[in-house]
PDB file of C-alpha atoms in Angstrom:
ATOM      1  CA  MET A   1      -4.301 -12.690  29.385  1.00  0.00           C
ATOM      2  CA  THR A   2      -6.352 -11.493  26.436  1.00  0.00           C
ATOM      3  CA  VAL A   3      -9.756 -12.918  25.620  1.00  0.00           C
ATOM      4  CA  ILE A   4     -10.219 -13.429  21.876  1.00  0.00           C
ATOM      5  CA  ALA A   5     -13.773 -13.953  20.596  1.00  0.00           C
ATOM      6  CA  GLY A   6     -15.268 -15.486  23.689  1.00  0.00           C
ATOM      7  CA  PRO A   7     -14.300 -17.026  27.000  1.00  0.00           C
ATOM      8  CA  THR A   8     -13.110 -20.322  25.523  1.00  0.00           C
ATOM      9  CA  VAL A   9     -10.152 -18.897  23.550  1.00  0.00           C
ATOM     10  CA  LEU A  10      -7.445 -17.500  25.805  1.00  0.00           C
ATOM     11  CA  LEU A  11      -4.160 -16.246  24.378  1.00  0.00           C
ATOM     12  CA  ASN A  12      -1.082 -14.753  25.983  1.00  0.00           C
ATOM     13  CA  GLU A  13      -0.650 -11.060  25.257  1.00  0.00           C
ATOM     14  CA  ARG A  14       2.854 -11.833  24.019  1.00  0.00           C
ATOM     15  CA  ASP A  15       1.200 -13.431  20.972  1.00  0.00           C
ATOM     16  CA  PHE A  16       0.252  -9.986  19.681  1.00  0.00           C
ATOM     17  CA  ASN A  17       2.033  -6.690  19.186  1.00  0.00           C
ATOM     18  CA  GLU A  18       2.066  -3.944  16.547  1.00  0.00           C
ATOM     19  CA  ASP A  19       4.252  -6.014  14.211  1.00  0.00           C
ATOM     20  CA  ASN A  20       1.850  -8.935  13.875  1.00  0.00           C
ATOM     21  CA  PRO A  21       0.632  -9.189  10.266  1.00  0.00           C
ATOM     22  CA  ILE A  22      -2.785  -7.672   9.644  1.00  0.00           C
ATOM     23  CA  VAL A  23      -5.362  -8.352   6.955  1.00  0.00           C
ATOM     24  CA  LEU A  24      -8.350  -6.214   6.026  1.00  0.00           C
ATOM     25  CA  TYR A  25     -10.798  -8.439   4.186  1.00  0.00           C
ATOM     26  CA  LYS A  26     -14.247  -7.362   5.359  1.00  0.00           C
ATOM     27  CA  SER A  27     -15.564  -4.069   4.041  1.00  0.00           C
ATOM     28  CA  ALA A  28     -18.679  -2.034   4.817  1.00  0.00           C
ATOM     29  CA  VAL A  29     -18.506  -0.368   1.402  1.00  0.00           C
ATOM     30  CA  ALA A  30     -21.685  -1.547  -0.335  1.00  0.00           C
ATOM     31  CA  LEU A  31     -23.647  -0.651  -3.448  1.00  0.00           C
ATOM     32  CA  GLY A  32     -26.019   2.176  -2.647  1.00  0.00           C
ATOM     33  CA  PHE A  33     -24.087   3.220   0.460  1.00  0.00           C
ATOM     34  CA  VAL A  34     -21.064   4.930  -1.086  1.00  0.00           C
ATOM     35  CA  ALA A  35     -21.199   8.386  -2.669  1.00  0.00           C
ATOM     36  CA  ALA A  36     -18.825  11.072  -3.908  1.00  0.00           C
ATOM     37  CA  ASP A  37     -19.249  14.812  -4.286  1.00  0.00           C
ATOM     38  CA  SER A  38     -18.089  14.487  -7.878  1.00  0.00           C
ATOM     39  CA  GLU A  39     -17.921  11.641 -10.395  1.00  0.00           C
ATOM     40  CA  THR A  40     -17.749  11.136 -14.130  1.00  0.00           C
ATOM     41  CA  THR A  41     -20.547   9.504 -16.093  1.00  0.00           C
ATOM     42  CA  PHE A  42     -18.638   6.325 -16.851  1.00  0.00           C
ATOM     43  CA  ASN A  43     -16.714   6.056 -13.559  1.00  0.00           C
ATOM     44  CA  PRO A  44     -19.181   6.594 -10.699  1.00  0.00           C
ATOM     45  CA  ALA A  45     -18.526   6.142  -6.989  1.00  0.00           C
ATOM     46  CA  SER A  46     -20.603   2.942  -7.082  1.00  0.00           C
ATOM     47  CA  ASN A  47     -17.561   1.254  -8.678  1.00  0.00           C
ATOM     48  CA  LEU A  48     -15.974   1.365  -5.221  1.00  0.00           C
ATOM     49  CA  ALA A  49     -18.553  -1.138  -3.965  1.00  0.00           C
ATOM     50  CA  ASN A  50     -16.687  -4.050  -5.548  1.00  0.00           C
ATOM     51  CA  ASN A  51     -13.116  -5.222  -5.081  1.00  0.00           C
ATOM     52  CA  SER A  52     -12.087  -4.982  -8.748  1.00  0.00           C
ATOM     53  CA  THR A  53      -8.962  -2.993  -9.548  1.00  0.00           C
ATOM     54  CA  ASP A  54     -10.191  -2.408 -13.116  1.00  0.00           C
ATOM     55  CA  GLU A  55     -13.425  -0.520 -12.350  1.00  0.00           C
ATOM     56  CA  PHE A  56     -12.703   2.775 -10.632  1.00  0.00           C
ATOM     57  CA  TRP A  57     -14.223   5.996  -9.383  1.00  0.00           C
ATOM     58  CA  GLN A  58     -13.063   9.097 -11.216  1.00  0.00           C
ATOM     59  CA  SER A  59     -13.797  12.586  -9.953  1.00  0.00           C
ATOM     60  CA  ALA A  60     -14.797  15.305 -12.399  1.00  0.00           C
ATOM     61  CA  SER A  61     -13.522  18.050 -10.081  1.00  0.00           C
ATOM     62  CA  THR A  62     -10.202  19.359  -8.809  1.00  0.00           C
ATOM     63  CA  SER A  63     -11.815  21.092  -5.812  1.00  0.00           C
ATOM     64  CA  GLU A  64     -11.825  19.735  -2.262  1.00  0.00           C
ATOM     65  CA  GLN A  65     -14.321  16.889  -2.095  1.00  0.00           C
ATOM     66  CA  LEU A  66     -15.618  13.964  -0.049  1.00  0.00           C
ATOM     67  CA  VAL A  67     -16.083  10.256  -0.654  1.00  0.00           C
ATOM     68  CA  THR A  68     -18.589   8.992   1.919  1.00  0.00           C
ATOM     69  CA  VAL A  69     -19.442   5.474   3.076  1.00  0.00           C
ATOM     70  CA  SER A  70     -22.670   5.040   5.062  1.00  0.00           C
ATOM     71  CA  ILE A  71     -22.611   2.180   7.575  1.00  0.00           C
ATOM     72  CA  LEU A  72     -25.979   0.860   8.737  1.00  0.00           C
ATOM     73  CA  THR A  73     -24.987  -2.388  10.426  1.00  0.00           C
ATOM     74  CA  GLY A  74     -23.378  -0.956  13.567  1.00  0.00           C
ATOM     75  CA  GLU A  75     -20.243  -3.030  12.986  1.00  0.00           C
ATOM     76  CA  LEU A  76     -16.911  -1.952  14.415  1.00  0.00           C
ATOM     77  CA  VAL A  77     -14.439  -0.186  12.122  1.00  0.00           C
ATOM     78  CA  ASP A  78     -10.763   0.489  12.785  1.00  0.00           C
ATOM     79  CA  THR A  79      -9.095   0.509   9.347  1.00  0.00           C
ATOM     80  CA  VAL A  80      -9.554   2.127   5.935  1.00  0.00           C
ATOM     81  CA  GLY A  81      -7.761   0.704   2.895  1.00  0.00           C
ATOM     82  CA  ILE A  82      -7.262   2.221  -0.559  1.00  0.00           C
ATOM     83  CA  ALA A  83      -5.674   0.823  -3.725  1.00  0.00           C
ATOM     84  CA  ARG A  84      -5.252   1.669  -7.417  1.00  0.00           C
ATOM     85  CA  HIS A  85      -5.454   5.397  -6.752  1.00  0.00           C
ATOM     86  CA  ASN A  86      -3.546   8.428  -7.993  1.00  0.00           C
ATOM     87  CA  PHE A  87      -3.313  10.267  -4.678  1.00  0.00           C
ATOM     88  CA  GLY A  88       0.475  10.133  -4.513  1.00  0.00           C
ATOM     89  CA  SER A  89       1.390  11.029  -8.092  1.00  0.00           C
ATOM     90  CA  ALA A  90      -1.361  13.671  -8.304  1.00  0.00           C
ATOM     91  CA  ARG A  91      -0.468  15.179  -4.903  1.00  0.00           C
ATOM     92  CA  VAL A  92      -3.943  14.698  -3.448  1.00  0.00           C
ATOM     93  CA  ALA A  93      -4.037  15.333   0.290  1.00  0.00           C
ATOM     94  CA  ILE A  94      -6.209  12.767   2.069  1.00  0.00           C
ATOM     95  CA  SER A  95      -7.670  12.570   5.568  1.00  0.00           C
ATOM     96  CA  VAL A  96     -10.199  10.217   7.163  1.00  0.00           C
ATOM     97  CA  GLU A  97     -13.277  11.454   9.026  1.00  0.00           C
ATOM     98  CA  GLY A  98     -15.792   9.448  11.033  1.00  0.00           C
ATOM     99  CA  ASN A  99     -19.290   9.802  12.440  1.00  0.00           C
ATOM    100  CA  VAL A 100     -20.500   7.907  15.506  1.00  0.00           C
ATOM    101  CA  GLY A 101     -23.881   9.670  15.498  1.00  0.00           C
ATOM    102  CA  ALA A 102     -22.993  13.220  16.481  1.00  0.00           C
ATOM    103  CA  GLY A 103     -21.545  14.451  13.181  1.00  0.00           C
ATOM    104  CA  TYR A 104     -18.245  13.945  11.418  1.00  0.00           C
ATOM    105  CA  SER A 105     -14.897  14.616  13.059  1.00  0.00           C
ATOM    106  CA  GLN A 106     -11.349  14.237  11.778  1.00  0.00           C
ATOM    107  CA  LEU A 107      -9.699  10.909  12.586  1.00  0.00           C
ATOM    108  CA  THR A 108      -6.401  11.287  10.706  1.00  0.00           C
ATOM    109  CA  GLU A 109      -4.376  14.333   9.755  1.00  0.00           C
ATOM    110  CA  PRO A 110      -4.244  15.247   6.041  1.00  0.00           C
ATOM    111  CA  ILE A 111      -1.358  13.516   4.304  1.00  0.00           C
ATOM    112  CA  ILE A 112       0.065  13.356   0.795  1.00  0.00           C
ATOM    113  CA  LEU A 113       1.153   9.794   0.122  1.00  0.00           C
ATOM    114  CA  LYS A 114       4.618   9.190  -1.310  1.00  0.00           C
ATOM    115  CA  ASP A 115       3.287   7.089  -4.191  1.00  0.00           C
ATOM    116  CA  ASP A 116       0.184   5.345  -5.538  1.00  0.00           C
ATOM    117  CA  ALA A 117       0.753   2.109  -3.605  1.00  0.00           C
ATOM    118  CA  PRO A 118      -1.979   0.505  -1.486  1.00  0.00           C
ATOM    119  CA  ALA A 119      -2.334   2.260   1.863  1.00  0.00           C
ATOM    120  CA  LEU A 120      -3.980   1.540   5.202  1.00  0.00           C
ATOM    121  CA  PHE A 121      -5.264   4.152   7.653  1.00  0.00           C
ATOM    122  CA  ARG A 122      -5.650   2.961  11.244  1.00  0.00           C
ATOM    123  CA  ILE A 123      -8.360   4.816  13.174  1.00  0.00           C
ATOM    124  CA  THR A 124      -9.943   4.600  16.612  1.00  0.00           C
ATOM    125  CA  CYS A 125     -12.087   1.481  16.747  1.00  0.00           C
ATOM    126  CA  ASP A 126     -15.767   2.374  17.059  1.00  0.00           C
ATOM    127  CA  ALA A 127     -19.241   1.628  15.681  1.00  0.00           C
ATOM    128  CA  TYR A 128     -19.255   4.380  13.060  1.00  0.00           C
ATOM    129  CA  THR A 129     -22.395   5.310  11.165  1.00  0.00           C
ATOM    130  CA  GLY A 130     -20.242   6.752   8.414  1.00  0.00           C
ATOM    131  CA  ILE A 131     -16.645   7.055   7.246  1.00  0.00           C
ATOM    132  CA  ARG A 132     -15.533   9.565   4.652  1.00  0.00           C
ATOM    133  CA  LEU A 133     -12.358  10.588   2.875  1.00  0.00           C
ATOM    134  CA  ARG A 134     -11.658  14.288   2.505  1.00  0.00           C
ATOM    135  CA  LEU A 135      -9.593  14.815  -0.642  1.00  0.00           C
ATOM    136  CA  THR A 136      -7.795  18.036  -1.539  1.00  0.00           C
ATOM    137  CA  PRO A 137      -6.348  17.812  -5.069  1.00  0.00           C
ATOM    138  CA  ALA A 138      -3.453  19.896  -6.353  1.00  0.00           C
ATOM    139  CA  GLY A 139      -4.766  20.396  -9.884  1.00  0.00           C
ATOM    140  CA  THR A 140      -5.515  16.814 -10.971  1.00  0.00           C
ATOM    141  CA  ALA A 141      -8.844  15.069 -10.424  1.00  0.00           C
ATOM    142  CA  PRO A 142      -8.511  12.128  -8.011  1.00  0.00           C
ATOM    143  CA  ARG A 143      -9.425   8.556  -8.830  1.00  0.00           C
ATOM    144  CA  MET A 144      -9.545   5.302  -6.891  1.00  0.00           C
ATOM    145  CA  ALA A 145     -10.519   1.705  -7.661  1.00  0.00           C
ATOM    146  CA  VAL A 146     -10.536   0.014  -4.229  1.00  0.00           C
ATOM    147  CA  LEU A 147     -11.919   1.329  -0.944  1.00  0.00           C
ATOM    148  CA  PHE A 148     -12.285  -0.926   2.102  1.00  0.00           C
ATOM    149  CA  VAL A 149     -13.747   0.206   5.421  1.00  0.00           C
ATOM    150  CA  GLY A 150     -13.767  -2.375   8.189  1.00  0.00           C
ATOM    151  CA  LYS A 151     -12.087  -4.016  11.164  1.00  0.00           C
ATOM    152  CA  HIS A 152      -8.754  -5.631  10.453  1.00  0.00           C
ATOM    153  CA  LEU A 153      -7.746  -9.106  11.587  1.00  0.00           C
ATOM    154  CA  LYS A 154      -4.425  -9.345  13.387  1.00  0.00           C
ATOM    155  CA  LEU A 155      -2.763 -12.700  12.728  1.00  0.00           C
ATOM    156  CA  GLN A 156      -1.602 -14.593  15.789  1.00  0.00           C
ATOM    157  CA  ARG A 157       2.007 -15.185  14.773  1.00  0.00           C
ATOM    158  CA  ARG A 158       4.548 -12.681  13.522  1.00  0.00           C
ATOM    159  CA  VAL A 159       6.495 -13.256  10.304  1.00  0.00           C
ATOM    160  CA  TYR A 160      10.279 -13.308  10.453  1.00  0.00           C
ATOM    161  CA  VAL A 161      12.887 -15.076   8.313  1.00  0.00           C
ATOM    162  CA  GLY A 162      12.069 -16.641   4.973  1.00  0.00           C
ATOM    163  CA  HIS A 163       9.289 -14.249   3.966  1.00  0.00           C
ATOM    164  CA  THR A 164       9.494 -12.113   0.826  1.00  0.00           C
ATOM    165  CA  PRO A 165       7.523  -8.887   1.325  1.00  0.00           C
ATOM    166  CA  ILE A 166       4.931  -8.506  -1.430  1.00  0.00           C
ATOM    167  CA  THR A 167       6.348  -5.115  -2.414  1.00  0.00           C
ATOM    168  CA  LEU A 168       9.696  -6.776  -3.206  1.00  0.00           C
ATOM    169  CA  ALA A 169       8.293  -9.939  -4.783  1.00  0.00           C
ATOM    170  CA  ARG A 170       8.344  -8.915  -8.440  1.00  0.00           C
ATOM    171  CA  GLN A 171       7.476 -11.519 -11.065  1.00  0.00           C
ATOM    172  CA  ARG A 172       8.259 -10.141 -14.508  1.00  0.00           C
ATOM    173  CA  LYS A 173       8.467 -11.877 -17.858  1.00  0.00           C
ATOM    174  CA  PHE A 174      10.908 -10.610 -20.467  1.00  0.00           C
ATOM    175  CA  VAL A 175      11.723 -11.427 -24.048  1.00  0.00           C
ATOM    176  CA  PRO A 176      15.471 -10.769 -24.511  1.00  0.00           C
ATOM    177  CA  GLY A 177      16.936  -9.526 -27.764  1.00  0.00           C
ATOM    178  CA  ARG A 178      20.251 -10.719 -29.144  1.00  0.00           C
ATOM    179  CA  SER A 179      22.066  -9.981 -32.352  1.00  0.00           C
ATOM    180  CA  GLU A 180      23.391 -12.682 -34.680  1.00  0.00           C
ATOM    181  CA  ASN A 181      26.838 -12.349 -33.153  1.00  0.00           C
ATOM    182  CA  GLY A 182      25.491 -12.683 -29.599  1.00  0.00           C
ATOM    183  CA  ASN A 183      25.314  -9.040 -28.482  1.00  0.00           C
ATOM    184  CA  PHE A 184      22.595  -8.032 -26.052  1.00  0.00           C
ATOM    185  CA  LEU A 185      20.040  -5.730 -27.737  1.00  0.00           C
ATOM    186  CA  GLY A 186      17.753  -5.115 -24.804  1.00  0.00           C
ATOM    187  CA  ARG A 187      14.663  -6.883 -23.574  1.00  0.00           C
ATOM    188  CA  VAL A 188      10.894  -6.361 -23.749  1.00  0.00           C
ATOM    189  CA  MET A 189       8.717  -6.921 -20.677  1.00  0.00           C
ATOM    190  CA  VAL A 190       5.620  -8.914 -21.668  1.00  0.00           C
ATOM    191  CA  GLY A 191       4.092  -9.401 -18.222  1.00  0.00           C
ATOM    192  CA  SER A 192       4.494  -8.291 -14.612  1.00  0.00           C
ATOM    193  CA  GLY A 193       3.009  -8.816 -11.181  1.00  0.00           C
ATOM    194  CA  THR A 194       3.875  -9.617  -7.590  1.00  0.00           C
ATOM    195  CA  ALA A 195       3.439 -12.855  -5.651  1.00  0.00           C
ATOM    196  CA  SER A 196       4.519 -14.116  -2.243  1.00  0.00           C
ATOM    197  CA  SER A 197       3.494 -16.396   0.606  1.00  0.00           C
ATOM    198  CA  ILE A 198       3.532 -16.632   4.381  1.00  0.00           C
ATOM    199  CA  SER A 199       3.801 -19.658   6.657  1.00  0.00           C
ATOM    200  CA  LEU A 200       2.067 -19.539  10.020  1.00  0.00           C
ATOM    201  CA  ALA A 201       2.709 -22.208  12.668  1.00  0.00           C
ATOM    202  CA  ASN A 202       1.642 -23.020  16.230  1.00  0.00           C
ATOM    203  CA  LEU A 203      -1.734 -21.335  15.836  1.00  0.00           C
ATOM    204  CA  GLU A 204      -4.092 -21.919  18.732  1.00  0.00           C
ATOM    205  CA  PRO A 205      -6.856 -24.293  17.581  1.00  0.00           C
ATOM    206  CA  GLY A 206      -9.655 -22.093  18.918  1.00  0.00           C
ATOM    207  CA  TRP A 207      -8.204 -18.935  17.390  1.00  0.00           C
ATOM    208  CA  TYR A 208      -7.745 -20.633  14.022  1.00  0.00           C
ATOM    209  CA  ARG A 209     -11.352 -21.819  13.843  1.00  0.00           C
ATOM    210  CA  ASP A 210     -12.809 -18.591  15.167  1.00  0.00           C
ATOM    211  CA  LYS A 211     -10.673 -16.067  13.270  1.00  0.00           C
ATOM    212  CA  MET A 212      -8.552 -17.604  10.524  1.00  0.00           C
ATOM    213  CA  GLU A 213     -11.093 -19.991   9.038  1.00  0.00           C
ATOM    214  CA  PRO A 214     -13.761 -17.267   8.410  1.00  0.00           C
ATOM    215  CA  PHE A 215     -11.082 -15.130   6.765  1.00  0.00           C
ATOM    216  CA  LEU A 216      -9.894 -17.896   4.428  1.00  0.00           C
ATOM    217  CA  ARG A 217     -13.467 -18.970   3.675  1.00  0.00           C
ATOM    218  CA  ASP A 218     -14.845 -15.528   2.847  1.00  0.00           C
ATOM    219  CA  ALA A 219     -11.904 -13.482   1.568  1.00  0.00           C
ATOM    220  CA  ASP A 220     -11.845 -12.678  -2.131  1.00  0.00           C
ATOM    221  CA  ALA A 221      -9.206  -9.957  -2.138  1.00  0.00           C
ATOM    222  CA  TRP A 222      -7.765  -8.183   0.870  1.00  0.00           C
ATOM    223  CA  PHE A 223      -5.139  -5.762   2.148  1.00  0.00           C
ATOM    224  CA  PHE A 224      -2.079  -7.363   3.713  1.00  0.00           C
ATOM    225  CA  ALA A 225       0.617  -5.737   5.849  1.00  0.00           C
ATOM    226  CA  TRP A 226       3.258  -8.224   6.941  1.00  0.00           C
ATOM    227  CA  ARG A 227       4.946  -6.011   9.580  1.00  0.00           C
ATOM    228  CA  PRO A 228       2.845  -2.869  10.083  1.00  0.00           C
ATOM    229  CA  GLN A 229       5.075  -1.064  12.551  1.00  0.00           C
ATOM    230  CA  GLY A 230       8.507  -1.999  11.229  1.00  0.00           C
ATOM    231  CA  TYR A 231       7.662  -1.662   7.525  1.00  0.00           C
ATOM    232  CA  PRO A 232       4.430   0.379   7.330  1.00  0.00           C
ATOM    233  CA  ARG A 233       4.678   0.993   3.573  1.00  0.00           C
ATOM    234  CA  GLU A 234       5.087  -2.660   2.585  1.00  0.00           C
ATOM    235  CA  ILE A 235       1.384  -3.262   1.959  1.00  0.00           C
ATOM    236  CA  GLY A 236      -0.259  -5.241  -0.819  1.00  0.00           C
ATOM    237  CA  TYR A 237      -3.767  -5.631  -2.128  1.00  0.00           C
ATOM    238  CA  VAL A 238      -3.729  -9.374  -2.683  1.00  0.00           C
ATOM    239  CA  TRP A 239      -5.713 -12.527  -3.431  1.00  0.00           C
ATOM    240  CA  LEU A 240      -5.079 -16.237  -2.889  1.00  0.00           C
ATOM    241  CA  THR A 241      -3.555 -18.224  -5.736  1.00  0.00           C
ATOM    242  CA  SER A 242      -4.432 -21.600  -4.192  1.00  0.00           C
ATOM    243  CA  ASP A 243      -6.658 -22.907  -1.417  1.00  0.00           C
ATOM    244  CA  PRO A 244      -4.748 -23.161   1.879  1.00  0.00           C
ATOM    245  CA  MET A 245      -4.675 -26.588   3.523  1.00  0.00           C
ATOM    246  CA  PRO A 246      -4.250 -26.189   7.300  1.00  0.00           C
ATOM    247  CA  LYS A 247      -2.592 -28.985   9.240  1.00  0.00           C
ATOM    248  CA  ASN A 248      -2.907 -30.143  12.812  1.00  0.00           C
ATOM    249  CA  THR A 249       0.722 -30.066  13.904  1.00  0.00           C
ATOM    250  CA  GLY A 250       0.644 -30.398  17.688  1.00  0.00           C
ATOM    251  CA  ASN A 251      -0.668 -32.821  20.288  1.00  0.00           C
ATOM    252  CA  ASN A 252      -2.563 -29.883  21.779  1.00  0.00           C
ATOM    253  CA  GLY A 253      -4.329 -29.200  18.463  1.00  0.00           C
ATOM    254  CA  THR A 254      -2.182 -26.313  17.253  1.00  0.00           C
ATOM    255  CA  MET A 255      -2.446 -25.604  13.541  1.00  0.00           C
ATOM    256  CA  SER A 256      -0.126 -24.514  10.731  1.00  0.00           C
ATOM    257  CA  VAL A 257      -1.042 -23.081   7.348  1.00  0.00           C
ATOM    258  CA  GLU A 258       0.644 -21.507   4.336  1.00  0.00           C
ATOM    259  CA  LEU A 259      -0.957 -18.756   2.272  1.00  0.00           C
ATOM    260  CA  ALA A 260       0.170 -18.226  -1.315  1.00  0.00           C
ATOM    261  CA  PHE A 261      -1.033 -15.021  -2.899  1.00  0.00           C
ATOM    262  CA  ALA A 262      -0.536 -12.586  -5.744  1.00  0.00           C
ATOM    263  CA  GLY A 263      -1.435  -8.918  -5.775  1.00  0.00           C
ATOM    264  CA  ILE A 264      -0.720  -5.325  -6.628  1.00  0.00           C
ATOM    265  CA  THR A 265       1.649  -2.979  -4.863  1.00  0.00           C
ATOM    266  CA  SER A 266       1.300   0.174  -6.954  1.00  0.00           C
TER     267      SER A 266
END
């Protein structure tokens, strides 16, 4: 048995494995506690202290550099999330380093991402005093709009049939062109985005109130990986499009809930 958040909530270990969906919604990145070796005047590192994808940090250098998050609360950290970056297209090698009080050490090997999609880095869970990204550009200055540092929440139930992964859930609006005699002349895209949903059922009542309810109450935007081991690149930076309404669906108090969300995947 696994104890989740106290002795009153007991769950079978079979409820959780590496393919349970994970969300990263709490972040230790705060104004005044994030800094970069280089930044432009109008795009400072302080822009990383909010969850907007429009305000971003822009480096003024193409040399190796660090983006550092200081953590003063002693909270546990096991995941770093990034979104709206150019690390893939600009060939910026990235690695994660952590400090538990004795200086920084490397937590992940340097990697060049395949694209500019949202990415999650899983690290050893610990009470870090600081997390930093070491960036090695290949001639183009790096930039990034979203940086989360925190402890992810693993959802109790896995997602199987009926789910559309956010990376495949395109919602595009087109204006088609046709000639007077009915020939197709092409189409113009006037809007695009991604949107999906997940349905979770048979959630333990204690787990839902202790874990799921704080997430749904406090989350503004978050990183979502629907099957981290099987499809590690199918990650979105998403936000709810409606308030979830959980239902009591079992005589033993088990709960079900559906989350509808939109987001970015590139």
